[in-house]
mmCIF file of N, CA and C in Angstrom:
data_model
loop_
_atom_site.group_PDB
_atom_site.id
_atom_site.type_symbol
_atom_site.label_atom_id
_atom_site.label_comp_id
_atom_site.label_asym_id
_atom_site.label_seq_id
_atom_site.Cartn_x
_atom_site.Cartn_y
_atom_site.Cartn_z
ATOM 1 N N MET Z 24 110.405 -82.487 -25.632
ATOM 2 C CA MET Z 24 109.799 -81.389 -24.950
ATOM 3 C C MET Z 24 109.899 -80.209 -25.871
ATOM 4 N N GLY Z 25 108.855 -79.495 -26.162
ATOM 5 C CA GLY Z 25 108.873 -78.341 -26.962
ATOM 6 C C GLY Z 25 109.252 -77.036 -26.156
ATOM 7 N N LYS Z 26 109.503 -76.026 -26.929
ATOM 8 C CA LYS Z 26 109.950 -74.801 -26.356
ATOM 9 C C LYS Z 26 108.829 -74.231 -25.393
ATOM 10 N N LYS Z 27 107.620 -74.357 -25.624
ATOM 11 C CA LYS Z 27 106.607 -73.814 -24.706
ATOM 12 C C LYS Z 27 106.571 -74.592 -23.332
ATOM 13 N N GLU Z 28 106.763 -75.919 -23.384
ATOM 14 C CA GLU Z 28 106.845 -76.673 -22.190
ATOM 15 C C GLU Z 28 108.045 -76.321 -21.368
ATOM 16 N N LYS Z 29 109.175 -76.084 -21.992
ATOM 17 C CA LYS Z 29 110.450 -75.740 -21.328
ATOM 18 C C LYS Z 29 110.234 -74.286 -20.513
ATOM 19 N N VAL Z 30 109.537 -73.348 -21.255
ATOM 20 C CA VAL Z 30 109.242 -72.109 -20.658
ATOM 21 C C VAL Z 30 108.414 -72.242 -19.480
ATOM 22 N N TYR Z 31 107.330 -73.084 -19.592
ATOM 23 C CA TYR Z 31 106.428 -73.409 -18.395
ATOM 24 C C TYR Z 31 107.202 -74.067 -17.255
ATOM 25 N N LEU Z 32 108.118 -74.937 -17.569
ATOM 26 C CA LEU Z 32 108.896 -75.674 -16.556
ATOM 27 C C LEU Z 32 109.836 -74.682 -15.842
ATOM 28 N N TYR Z 33 110.383 -73.713 -16.530
ATOM 29 C CA TYR Z 33 111.391 -72.766 -15.947
ATOM 30 C C TYR Z 33 110.492 -71.726 -15.132
ATOM 31 N N ILE Z 34 109.364 -71.349 -15.542
ATOM 32 C CA ILE Z 34 108.566 -70.537 -14.706
ATOM 33 C C ILE Z 34 108.120 -71.224 -13.454
ATOM 34 N N THR Z 35 107.719 -72.481 -13.589
ATOM 35 C CA THR Z 35 107.307 -73.168 -12.324
ATOM 36 C C THR Z 35 108.437 -73.344 -11.400
ATOM 37 N N LEU Z 36 109.552 -73.635 -11.847
ATOM 38 C CA LEU Z 36 110.754 -73.712 -10.960
ATOM 39 C C LEU Z 36 111.124 -72.461 -10.278
ATOM 40 N N LEU Z 37 111.047 -71.339 -11.086
ATOM 41 C CA LEU Z 37 111.341 -70.064 -10.514
ATOM 42 C C LEU Z 37 110.233 -69.666 -9.395
ATOM 43 N N LEU Z 38 108.986 -69.952 -9.644
ATOM 44 C CA LEU Z 38 107.996 -69.645 -8.656
ATOM 45 C C LEU Z 38 108.131 -70.454 -7.413
ATOM 46 N N ALA Z 39 108.557 -71.768 -7.541
ATOM 47 C CA ALA Z 39 108.806 -72.655 -6.487
ATOM 48 C C ALA Z 39 109.919 -72.149 -5.644
ATOM 49 N N VAL Z 40 111.006 -71.663 -6.288
ATOM 50 C CA VAL Z 40 112.111 -71.157 -5.448
ATOM 51 C C VAL Z 40 111.696 -69.832 -4.725
ATOM 52 N N ILE Z 41 110.870 -69.009 -5.318
ATOM 53 C CA ILE Z 41 110.528 -67.789 -4.678
ATOM 54 C C ILE Z 41 109.473 -68.132 -3.572
ATOM 55 N N LEU Z 42 108.674 -69.196 -3.657
ATOM 56 C CA LEU Z 42 107.775 -69.597 -2.496
ATOM 57 C C LEU Z 42 108.595 -70.119 -1.414
ATOM 58 N N VAL Z 43 109.533 -70.925 -1.602
ATOM 59 C CA VAL Z 43 110.467 -71.483 -0.592
ATOM 60 C C VAL Z 43 111.160 -70.400 0.064
ATOM 61 N N THR Z 44 111.703 -69.478 -0.641
ATOM 62 C CA THR Z 44 112.510 -68.291 -0.080
ATOM 63 C C THR Z 44 111.575 -67.564 0.812
ATOM 64 N N LYS Z 45 110.390 -67.136 0.262
ATOM 65 C CA LYS Z 45 109.435 -66.383 1.024
ATOM 66 C C LYS Z 45 108.985 -67.079 2.304
ATOM 67 N N SER Z 46 108.698 -68.410 2.167
ATOM 68 C CA SER Z 46 108.173 -68.992 3.345
ATOM 69 C C SER Z 46 109.245 -69.366 4.469
ATOM 70 N N LEU Z 47 110.394 -69.676 4.031
ATOM 71 C CA LEU Z 47 111.407 -70.089 5.048
ATOM 72 C C LEU Z 47 112.237 -68.806 5.535
ATOM 73 N N VAL Z 48 112.405 -67.770 4.832
ATOM 74 C CA VAL Z 48 113.280 -66.650 5.192
ATOM 75 C C VAL Z 48 112.555 -65.380 5.454
ATOM 76 N N LEU Z 49 111.568 -64.991 4.557
ATOM 77 C CA LEU Z 49 110.990 -63.661 4.743
ATOM 78 C C LEU Z 49 109.844 -63.557 5.606
ATOM 79 N N ASP Z 50 109.112 -64.579 5.912
ATOM 80 C CA ASP Z 50 107.760 -64.430 6.576
ATOM 81 C C ASP Z 50 107.955 -64.253 8.134
ATOM 82 N N GLU Z 51 108.941 -64.812 8.614
ATOM 83 C CA GLU Z 51 109.084 -64.781 10.172
ATOM 84 C C GLU Z 51 109.302 -63.302 10.602
ATOM 85 N N VAL Z 52 108.602 -62.813 11.663
ATOM 86 C CA VAL Z 52 108.802 -61.466 12.125
ATOM 87 C C VAL Z 52 110.212 -61.284 12.734
ATOM 88 N N ARG Z 53 110.793 -60.147 12.583
ATOM 89 C CA ARG Z 53 112.097 -59.953 13.027
ATOM 90 C C ARG Z 53 112.275 -58.543 13.631
ATOM 91 N N ASN Z 54 113.351 -58.223 14.262
ATOM 92 C CA ASN Z 54 113.670 -56.906 14.755
ATOM 93 C C ASN Z 54 112.560 -56.356 15.775
ATOM 94 N N LEU Z 55 112.338 -57.184 16.813
ATOM 95 C CA LEU Z 55 111.403 -56.821 17.753
ATOM 96 C C LEU Z 55 111.946 -56.033 18.990
ATOM 97 N N SER Z 56 111.089 -55.218 19.510
ATOM 98 C CA SER Z 56 111.478 -54.537 20.789
ATOM 99 C C SER Z 56 111.100 -55.235 22.013
ATOM 100 N N GLY Z 57 111.235 -54.607 23.160
ATOM 101 C CA GLY Z 57 110.954 -55.311 24.458
ATOM 102 C C GLY Z 57 109.690 -55.934 24.682
ATOM 103 N N ASP Z 58 108.496 -55.160 24.517
ATOM 104 C CA ASP Z 58 107.199 -55.763 24.779
ATOM 105 C C ASP Z 58 106.852 -56.750 23.598
ATOM 106 N N GLU Z 59 107.264 -56.329 22.352
ATOM 107 C CA GLU Z 59 106.987 -57.226 21.233
ATOM 108 C C GLU Z 59 107.641 -58.657 21.353
ATOM 109 N N ILE Z 60 108.799 -58.749 21.998
ATOM 110 C CA ILE Z 60 109.307 -60.052 22.246
ATOM 111 C C ILE Z 60 108.431 -60.829 23.119
ATOM 112 N N LYS Z 61 108.043 -60.206 24.264
ATOM 113 C CA LYS Z 61 107.124 -60.818 25.133
ATOM 114 C C LYS Z 61 105.845 -61.309 24.476
ATOM 115 N N VAL Z 62 105.271 -60.473 23.647
ATOM 116 C CA VAL Z 62 104.059 -60.845 22.889
ATOM 117 C C VAL Z 62 104.276 -62.044 21.957
ATOM 118 N N LYS Z 63 105.480 -62.033 21.254
ATOM 119 C CA LYS Z 63 105.740 -63.083 20.424
ATOM 120 C C LYS Z 63 105.827 -64.434 21.185
ATOM 121 N N GLN Z 64 106.468 -64.431 22.318
ATOM 122 C CA GLN Z 64 106.505 -65.658 23.214
ATOM 123 C C GLN Z 64 105.102 -66.074 23.761
ATOM 124 N N PHE Z 65 104.334 -65.038 23.968
ATOM 125 C CA PHE Z 65 102.907 -65.332 24.402
ATOM 126 C C PHE Z 65 102.117 -65.970 23.389
ATOM 127 N N VAL Z 66 102.224 -65.500 22.065
ATOM 128 C CA VAL Z 66 101.489 -66.004 20.911
ATOM 129 C C VAL Z 66 102.060 -67.348 20.589
ATOM 130 N N GLU Z 67 103.284 -67.610 20.635
ATOM 131 C CA GLU Z 67 103.786 -68.962 20.456
ATOM 132 C C GLU Z 67 103.239 -69.893 21.380
ATOM 133 N N ARG Z 68 103.155 -69.574 22.668
ATOM 134 C CA ARG Z 68 102.590 -70.399 23.645
ATOM 135 C C ARG Z 68 101.103 -70.745 23.405
ATOM 136 N N ALA Z 69 100.337 -69.609 23.156
ATOM 137 C CA ALA Z 69 98.920 -69.750 22.785
ATOM 138 C C ALA Z 69 98.608 -70.606 21.534
ATOM 139 N N VAL Z 70 99.470 -70.456 20.565
ATOM 140 C CA VAL Z 70 99.293 -71.352 19.317
ATOM 141 C C VAL Z 70 99.633 -72.699 19.604
ATOM 142 N N ASP Z 71 100.715 -73.009 20.401
ATOM 143 C CA ASP Z 71 101.038 -74.378 20.816
ATOM 144 C C ASP Z 71 99.919 -75.083 21.514
ATOM 145 N N GLU Z 72 99.204 -74.293 22.415
ATOM 146 C CA GLU Z 72 98.136 -74.901 23.272
ATOM 147 C C GLU Z 72 96.961 -75.129 22.391
ATOM 148 N N LYS Z 73 96.605 -74.181 21.571
ATOM 149 C CA LYS Z 73 95.308 -74.317 20.769
ATOM 150 C C LYS Z 73 95.386 -75.205 19.584
ATOM 151 N N TYR Z 74 96.538 -74.930 18.840
ATOM 152 C CA TYR Z 74 96.742 -75.636 17.543
ATOM 153 C C TYR Z 74 97.631 -76.863 17.545
ATOM 154 N N GLY Z 75 98.016 -77.230 18.708
ATOM 155 C CA GLY Z 75 98.839 -78.454 18.790
ATOM 156 C C GLY Z 75 98.070 -79.662 18.489
ATOM 157 N N GLY Z 76 98.554 -80.502 17.578
ATOM 158 C CA GLY Z 76 97.838 -81.706 17.247
ATOM 159 C C GLY Z 76 98.694 -82.694 16.506
ATOM 160 N N PHE Z 77 98.108 -83.642 16.019
ATOM 161 C CA PHE Z 77 98.927 -84.723 15.239
ATOM 162 C C PHE Z 77 99.818 -84.178 14.237
ATOM 163 N N LEU Z 78 99.352 -83.382 13.284
ATOM 164 C CA LEU Z 78 100.091 -82.760 12.224
ATOM 165 C C LEU Z 78 101.220 -81.947 12.719
ATOM 166 N N LYS Z 79 101.032 -81.069 13.712
ATOM 167 C CA LYS Z 79 102.024 -80.259 14.314
ATOM 168 C C LYS Z 79 103.120 -81.131 15.038
ATOM 169 N N ASN Z 80 102.625 -82.085 15.757
ATOM 170 C CA ASN Z 80 103.593 -82.886 16.573
ATOM 171 C C ASN Z 80 104.476 -83.752 15.602
ATOM 172 N N LYS Z 81 103.977 -84.097 14.479
ATOM 173 C CA LYS Z 81 104.784 -84.858 13.473
ATOM 174 C C LYS Z 81 105.597 -84.033 12.598
ATOM 175 N N GLY Z 82 105.512 -82.626 12.701
ATOM 176 C CA GLY Z 82 106.294 -81.695 11.928
ATOM 177 C C GLY Z 82 105.877 -81.504 10.545
ATOM 178 N N ILE Z 83 104.616 -81.802 10.305
ATOM 179 C CA ILE Z 83 104.004 -81.624 8.923
ATOM 180 C C ILE Z 83 103.563 -80.314 8.751
ATOM 181 N N VAL Z 84 103.001 -79.658 9.861
ATOM 182 C CA VAL Z 84 102.508 -78.243 9.881
ATOM 183 C C VAL Z 84 103.347 -77.455 10.877
ATOM 184 N N LYS Z 85 103.596 -76.248 10.451
ATOM 185 C CA LYS Z 85 104.365 -75.279 11.274
ATOM 186 C C LYS Z 85 103.628 -73.946 11.283
ATOM 187 N N TYR Z 86 103.601 -73.240 12.358
ATOM 188 C CA TYR Z 86 102.990 -71.911 12.474
ATOM 189 C C TYR Z 86 104.134 -70.970 12.717
ATOM 190 N N ARG Z 87 104.041 -69.799 12.013
ATOM 191 C CA ARG Z 87 104.989 -68.719 12.229
ATOM 192 C C ARG Z 87 104.226 -67.413 12.395
ATOM 193 N N ILE Z 88 104.821 -66.589 13.302
ATOM 194 C CA ILE Z 88 104.289 -65.265 13.551
ATOM 195 C C ILE Z 88 104.874 -64.300 12.513
ATOM 196 N N VAL Z 89 104.010 -63.766 11.638
ATOM 197 C CA VAL Z 89 104.490 -62.903 10.515
ATOM 198 C C VAL Z 89 104.373 -61.406 10.832
ATOM 199 N N ASP Z 90 103.587 -60.990 11.834
ATOM 200 C CA ASP Z 90 103.493 -59.593 12.073
ATOM 201 C C ASP Z 90 103.029 -59.357 13.557
ATOM 202 N N ILE Z 91 103.611 -58.402 14.280
ATOM 203 C CA ILE Z 91 103.089 -57.930 15.559
ATOM 204 C C ILE Z 91 102.908 -56.457 15.543
ATOM 205 N N LYS Z 92 101.715 -56.039 15.943
ATOM 206 C CA LYS Z 92 101.524 -54.581 15.896
ATOM 207 C C LYS Z 92 100.757 -54.131 17.271
ATOM 208 N N GLN Z 93 100.950 -52.981 17.746
ATOM 209 C CA GLN Z 93 100.248 -52.470 18.854
ATOM 210 C C GLN Z 93 98.995 -51.841 18.344
ATOM 211 N N VAL Z 94 97.808 -52.248 18.732
ATOM 212 C CA VAL Z 94 96.556 -51.800 18.177
ATOM 213 C C VAL Z 94 95.952 -50.758 19.097
ATOM 214 N N ASP Z 95 96.455 -50.754 20.417
ATOM 215 C CA ASP Z 95 95.888 -49.753 21.413
ATOM 216 C C ASP Z 95 97.008 -49.422 22.404
ATOM 217 N N THR Z 96 97.052 -48.173 22.743
ATOM 218 C CA THR Z 96 98.220 -47.800 23.621
ATOM 219 C C THR Z 96 97.664 -47.554 25.074
ATOM 220 N N LYS Z 97 96.324 -47.566 25.201
ATOM 221 C CA LYS Z 97 95.759 -47.398 26.521
ATOM 222 C C LYS Z 97 95.661 -48.667 27.265
ATOM 223 N N GLY Z 98 95.701 -48.618 28.553
ATOM 224 C CA GLY Z 98 95.469 -49.799 29.465
ATOM 225 C C GLY Z 98 96.680 -50.784 29.593
ATOM 226 N N ILE Z 99 96.444 -51.852 30.209
ATOM 227 C CA ILE Z 99 97.508 -52.847 30.404
ATOM 228 C C ILE Z 99 96.995 -54.210 30.104
ATOM 229 N N SER Z 100 97.805 -54.943 29.386
ATOM 230 C CA SER Z 100 97.458 -56.352 29.070
ATOM 231 C C SER Z 100 98.336 -57.262 29.930
ATOM 232 N N THR Z 101 97.776 -58.271 30.504
ATOM 233 C CA THR Z 101 98.433 -59.283 31.182
ATOM 234 C C THR Z 101 98.671 -60.451 30.380
ATOM 235 N N ILE Z 102 99.934 -60.952 30.232
ATOM 236 C CA ILE Z 102 100.179 -62.044 29.377
ATOM 237 C C ILE Z 102 101.014 -63.064 30.159
ATOM 238 N N GLU Z 103 100.996 -64.356 29.714
ATOM 239 C CA GLU Z 103 101.846 -65.370 30.276
ATOM 240 C C GLU Z 103 102.612 -65.949 29.077
ATOM 241 N N TYR Z 104 103.958 -66.135 29.443
ATOM 242 C CA TYR Z 104 104.782 -66.716 28.409
ATOM 243 C C TYR Z 104 105.896 -67.426 29.103
ATOM 244 N N TYR Z 105 106.619 -68.399 28.371
ATOM 245 C CA TYR Z 105 107.775 -69.086 28.879
ATOM 246 C C TYR Z 105 108.963 -68.219 28.711
ATOM 247 N N ALA Z 106 109.761 -67.906 29.721
ATOM 248 C CA ALA Z 106 110.966 -67.154 29.672
ATOM 249 C C ALA Z 106 111.936 -67.908 28.904
ATOM 250 N N GLN Z 107 112.761 -67.060 28.089
ATOM 251 C CA GLN Z 107 113.771 -67.753 27.311
ATOM 252 C C GLN Z 107 114.903 -68.417 28.096
ATOM 253 N N GLY Z 108 115.221 -69.662 27.755
ATOM 254 C CA GLY Z 108 116.312 -70.338 28.429
ATOM 255 C C GLY Z 108 115.928 -71.231 29.574
ATOM 256 N N ASN Z 109 114.826 -70.746 30.405
ATOM 257 C CA ASN Z 109 114.663 -71.585 31.581
ATOM 258 C C ASN Z 109 113.195 -72.312 31.626
ATOM 259 N N ASN Z 110 112.474 -72.097 30.645
ATOM 260 C CA ASN Z 110 111.108 -72.730 30.536
ATOM 261 C C ASN Z 110 110.296 -72.499 31.711
ATOM 262 N N GLN Z 111 110.306 -71.467 32.342
ATOM 263 C CA GLN Z 111 109.476 -71.186 33.404
ATOM 264 C C GLN Z 111 108.331 -70.184 32.985
ATOM 265 N N LEU Z 112 107.139 -70.430 33.427
ATOM 266 C CA LEU Z 112 106.060 -69.626 33.019
ATOM 267 C C LEU Z 112 106.227 -68.218 33.731
ATOM 268 N N VAL Z 113 106.114 -67.133 33.041
ATOM 269 C CA VAL Z 113 106.237 -65.858 33.557
ATOM 270 C C VAL Z 113 104.893 -65.078 33.275
ATOM 271 N N LYS Z 114 104.365 -64.412 34.254
ATOM 272 C CA LYS Z 114 103.169 -63.617 34.055
ATOM 273 C C LYS Z 114 103.718 -62.154 34.202
ATOM 274 N N ASP Z 115 103.255 -61.397 33.193
ATOM 275 C CA ASP Z 115 103.821 -59.976 33.049
ATOM 276 C C ASP Z 115 102.763 -59.082 32.510
ATOM 277 N N ASP Z 116 102.806 -57.829 32.847
ATOM 278 C CA ASP Z 116 101.893 -56.764 32.394
ATOM 279 C C ASP Z 116 102.598 -55.865 31.351
ATOM 280 N N ILE Z 117 102.038 -55.697 30.231
ATOM 281 C CA ILE Z 117 102.522 -54.803 29.227
ATOM 282 C C ILE Z 117 101.632 -53.716 28.872
ATOM 283 N N GLU Z 118 102.119 -52.647 28.407
ATOM 284 C CA GLU Z 118 101.356 -51.329 28.030
ATOM 285 C C GLU Z 118 100.643 -51.635 26.794
ATOM 286 N N GLY Z 119 99.304 -51.301 26.751
ATOM 287 C CA GLY Z 119 98.455 -51.388 25.580
ATOM 288 C C GLY Z 119 97.990 -52.769 25.145
ATOM 289 N N LYS Z 120 97.460 -52.850 23.945
ATOM 290 C CA LYS Z 120 97.011 -54.081 23.404
ATOM 291 C C LYS Z 120 97.714 -54.342 22.157
ATOM 292 N N TYR Z 121 98.148 -55.694 21.922
ATOM 293 C CA TYR Z 121 98.902 -56.024 20.768
ATOM 294 C C TYR Z 121 98.125 -57.065 20.097
ATOM 295 N N GLN Z 122 98.367 -57.145 18.703
ATOM 296 C CA GLN Z 122 97.752 -58.202 17.864
ATOM 297 C C GLN Z 122 98.833 -58.729 16.947
ATOM 298 N N ALA Z 123 98.852 -60.120 16.893
ATOM 299 C CA ALA Z 123 99.841 -60.799 16.006
ATOM 300 C C ALA Z 123 99.174 -61.527 14.979
ATOM 301 N N LYS Z 124 99.771 -61.510 13.782
ATOM 302 C CA LYS Z 124 99.211 -62.362 12.647
ATOM 303 C C LYS Z 124 100.018 -63.604 12.580
ATOM 304 N N VAL Z 125 99.351 -64.733 12.594
ATOM 305 C CA VAL Z 125 99.999 -66.032 12.522
ATOM 306 C C VAL Z 125 99.637 -66.759 11.299
ATOM 307 N N ARG Z 126 100.629 -67.382 10.558
ATOM 308 C CA ARG Z 126 100.343 -68.037 9.275
ATOM 309 C C ARG Z 126 100.681 -69.536 9.514
ATOM 310 N N GLY Z 127 99.889 -70.435 9.014
ATOM 311 C CA GLY Z 127 100.064 -71.931 9.058
ATOM 312 C C GLY Z 127 100.686 -72.334 7.844
ATOM 313 N N TYR Z 128 101.732 -73.178 7.877
ATOM 314 C CA TYR Z 128 102.403 -73.712 6.679
ATOM 315 C C TYR Z 128 102.363 -75.200 6.713
ATOM 316 N N PHE Z 129 101.995 -75.748 5.580
ATOM 317 C CA PHE Z 129 101.971 -77.220 5.316
ATOM 318 C C PHE Z 129 103.325 -77.580 4.711
ATOM 319 N N LEU Z 130 103.983 -78.487 5.317
ATOM 320 C CA LEU Z 130 105.265 -78.938 4.947
ATOM 321 C C LEU Z 130 106.311 -77.787 5.005
ATOM 322 N N HIS Z 131 106.125 -76.888 5.887
ATOM 323 C CA HIS Z 131 106.977 -75.653 6.248
ATOM 324 C C HIS Z 131 107.056 -74.724 5.165
ATOM 325 N N ILE Z 132 106.481 -74.888 3.904
ATOM 326 C CA ILE Z 132 106.625 -73.941 2.816
ATOM 327 C C ILE Z 132 105.284 -73.490 2.292
ATOM 328 N N ILE Z 133 104.228 -74.254 2.337
ATOM 329 C CA ILE Z 133 103.028 -73.919 1.604
ATOM 330 C C ILE Z 133 102.006 -73.365 2.672
ATOM 331 N N PRO Z 134 101.811 -71.950 2.456
ATOM 332 C CA PRO Z 134 100.880 -71.323 3.410
ATOM 333 C C PRO Z 134 99.328 -71.790 3.135
ATOM 334 N N TYR Z 135 98.637 -72.155 4.244
ATOM 335 C CA TYR Z 135 97.351 -72.624 4.014
ATOM 336 C C TYR Z 135 96.332 -72.016 5.075
ATOM 337 N N LYS Z 136 96.847 -71.347 5.970
ATOM 338 C CA LYS Z 136 95.896 -70.777 7.048
ATOM 339 C C LYS Z 136 96.495 -69.497 7.654
ATOM 340 N N GLU Z 137 95.666 -68.621 7.992
ATOM 341 C CA GLU Z 137 96.177 -67.346 8.590
ATOM 342 C C GLU Z 137 95.098 -66.845 9.530
ATOM 343 N N PHE Z 138 95.483 -66.453 10.777
ATOM 344 C CA PHE Z 138 94.677 -66.018 11.779
ATOM 345 C C PHE Z 138 95.361 -64.982 12.674
ATOM 346 N N LYS Z 139 94.581 -64.252 13.535
ATOM 347 C CA LYS Z 139 95.186 -63.306 14.404
ATOM 348 C C LYS Z 139 94.925 -63.704 15.865
ATOM 349 N N VAL Z 140 95.984 -63.238 16.687
ATOM 350 C CA VAL Z 140 95.868 -63.569 18.122
ATOM 351 C C VAL Z 140 96.148 -62.116 18.827
ATOM 352 N N ALA Z 141 95.203 -61.812 19.806
ATOM 353 C CA ALA Z 141 95.391 -60.525 20.450
ATOM 354 C C ALA Z 141 95.501 -60.713 21.904
ATOM 355 N N THR Z 142 96.108 -59.717 22.529
ATOM 356 C CA THR Z 142 96.235 -59.839 24.029
ATOM 357 C C THR Z 142 95.011 -59.123 24.539
ATOM 358 N N ASN Z 143 94.570 -59.542 25.807
ATOM 359 C CA ASN Z 143 93.405 -58.917 26.461
ATOM 360 C C ASN Z 143 93.896 -57.585 27.098
ATOM 361 N N ASN Z 144 93.065 -56.586 26.911
ATOM 362 C CA ASN Z 144 93.337 -55.256 27.411
ATOM 363 C C ASN Z 144 92.549 -55.022 28.692
ATOM 364 N N GLU Z 145 93.153 -54.859 29.756
ATOM 365 C CA GLU Z 145 92.502 -54.486 30.986
ATOM 366 C C GLU Z 145 92.716 -53.026 31.395
ATOM 367 N N LYS Z 146 91.664 -52.336 31.585
ATOM 368 C CA LYS Z 146 91.884 -50.857 31.832
ATOM 369 C C LYS Z 146 91.694 -50.575 33.275
#
């Protein structure tokens, strides 16, 4: 193996380590406040219902919420989510409208899909 091939191999390995670190550690949304935690649970439930399938059930595909932001402060959004710990469906009202960015990962590390999920705003 020549010097050029070794350089390409090292660069490829470095980029693979960066991709794995980004996908497994950095992409998941963190440090959420009260309503954002509820929205995250709502989005996880919605994604499980809509995008649950063979690949997701076998663990080949994983969906992560990478961003949650409030897009409107007026009105009230009604959401349903499973309460932490007891798996009971909870219906709750939150202030404003939220939008979450969800990214799909093939084999837990290779991003292949990105979409947004929003709450319904009732005024």
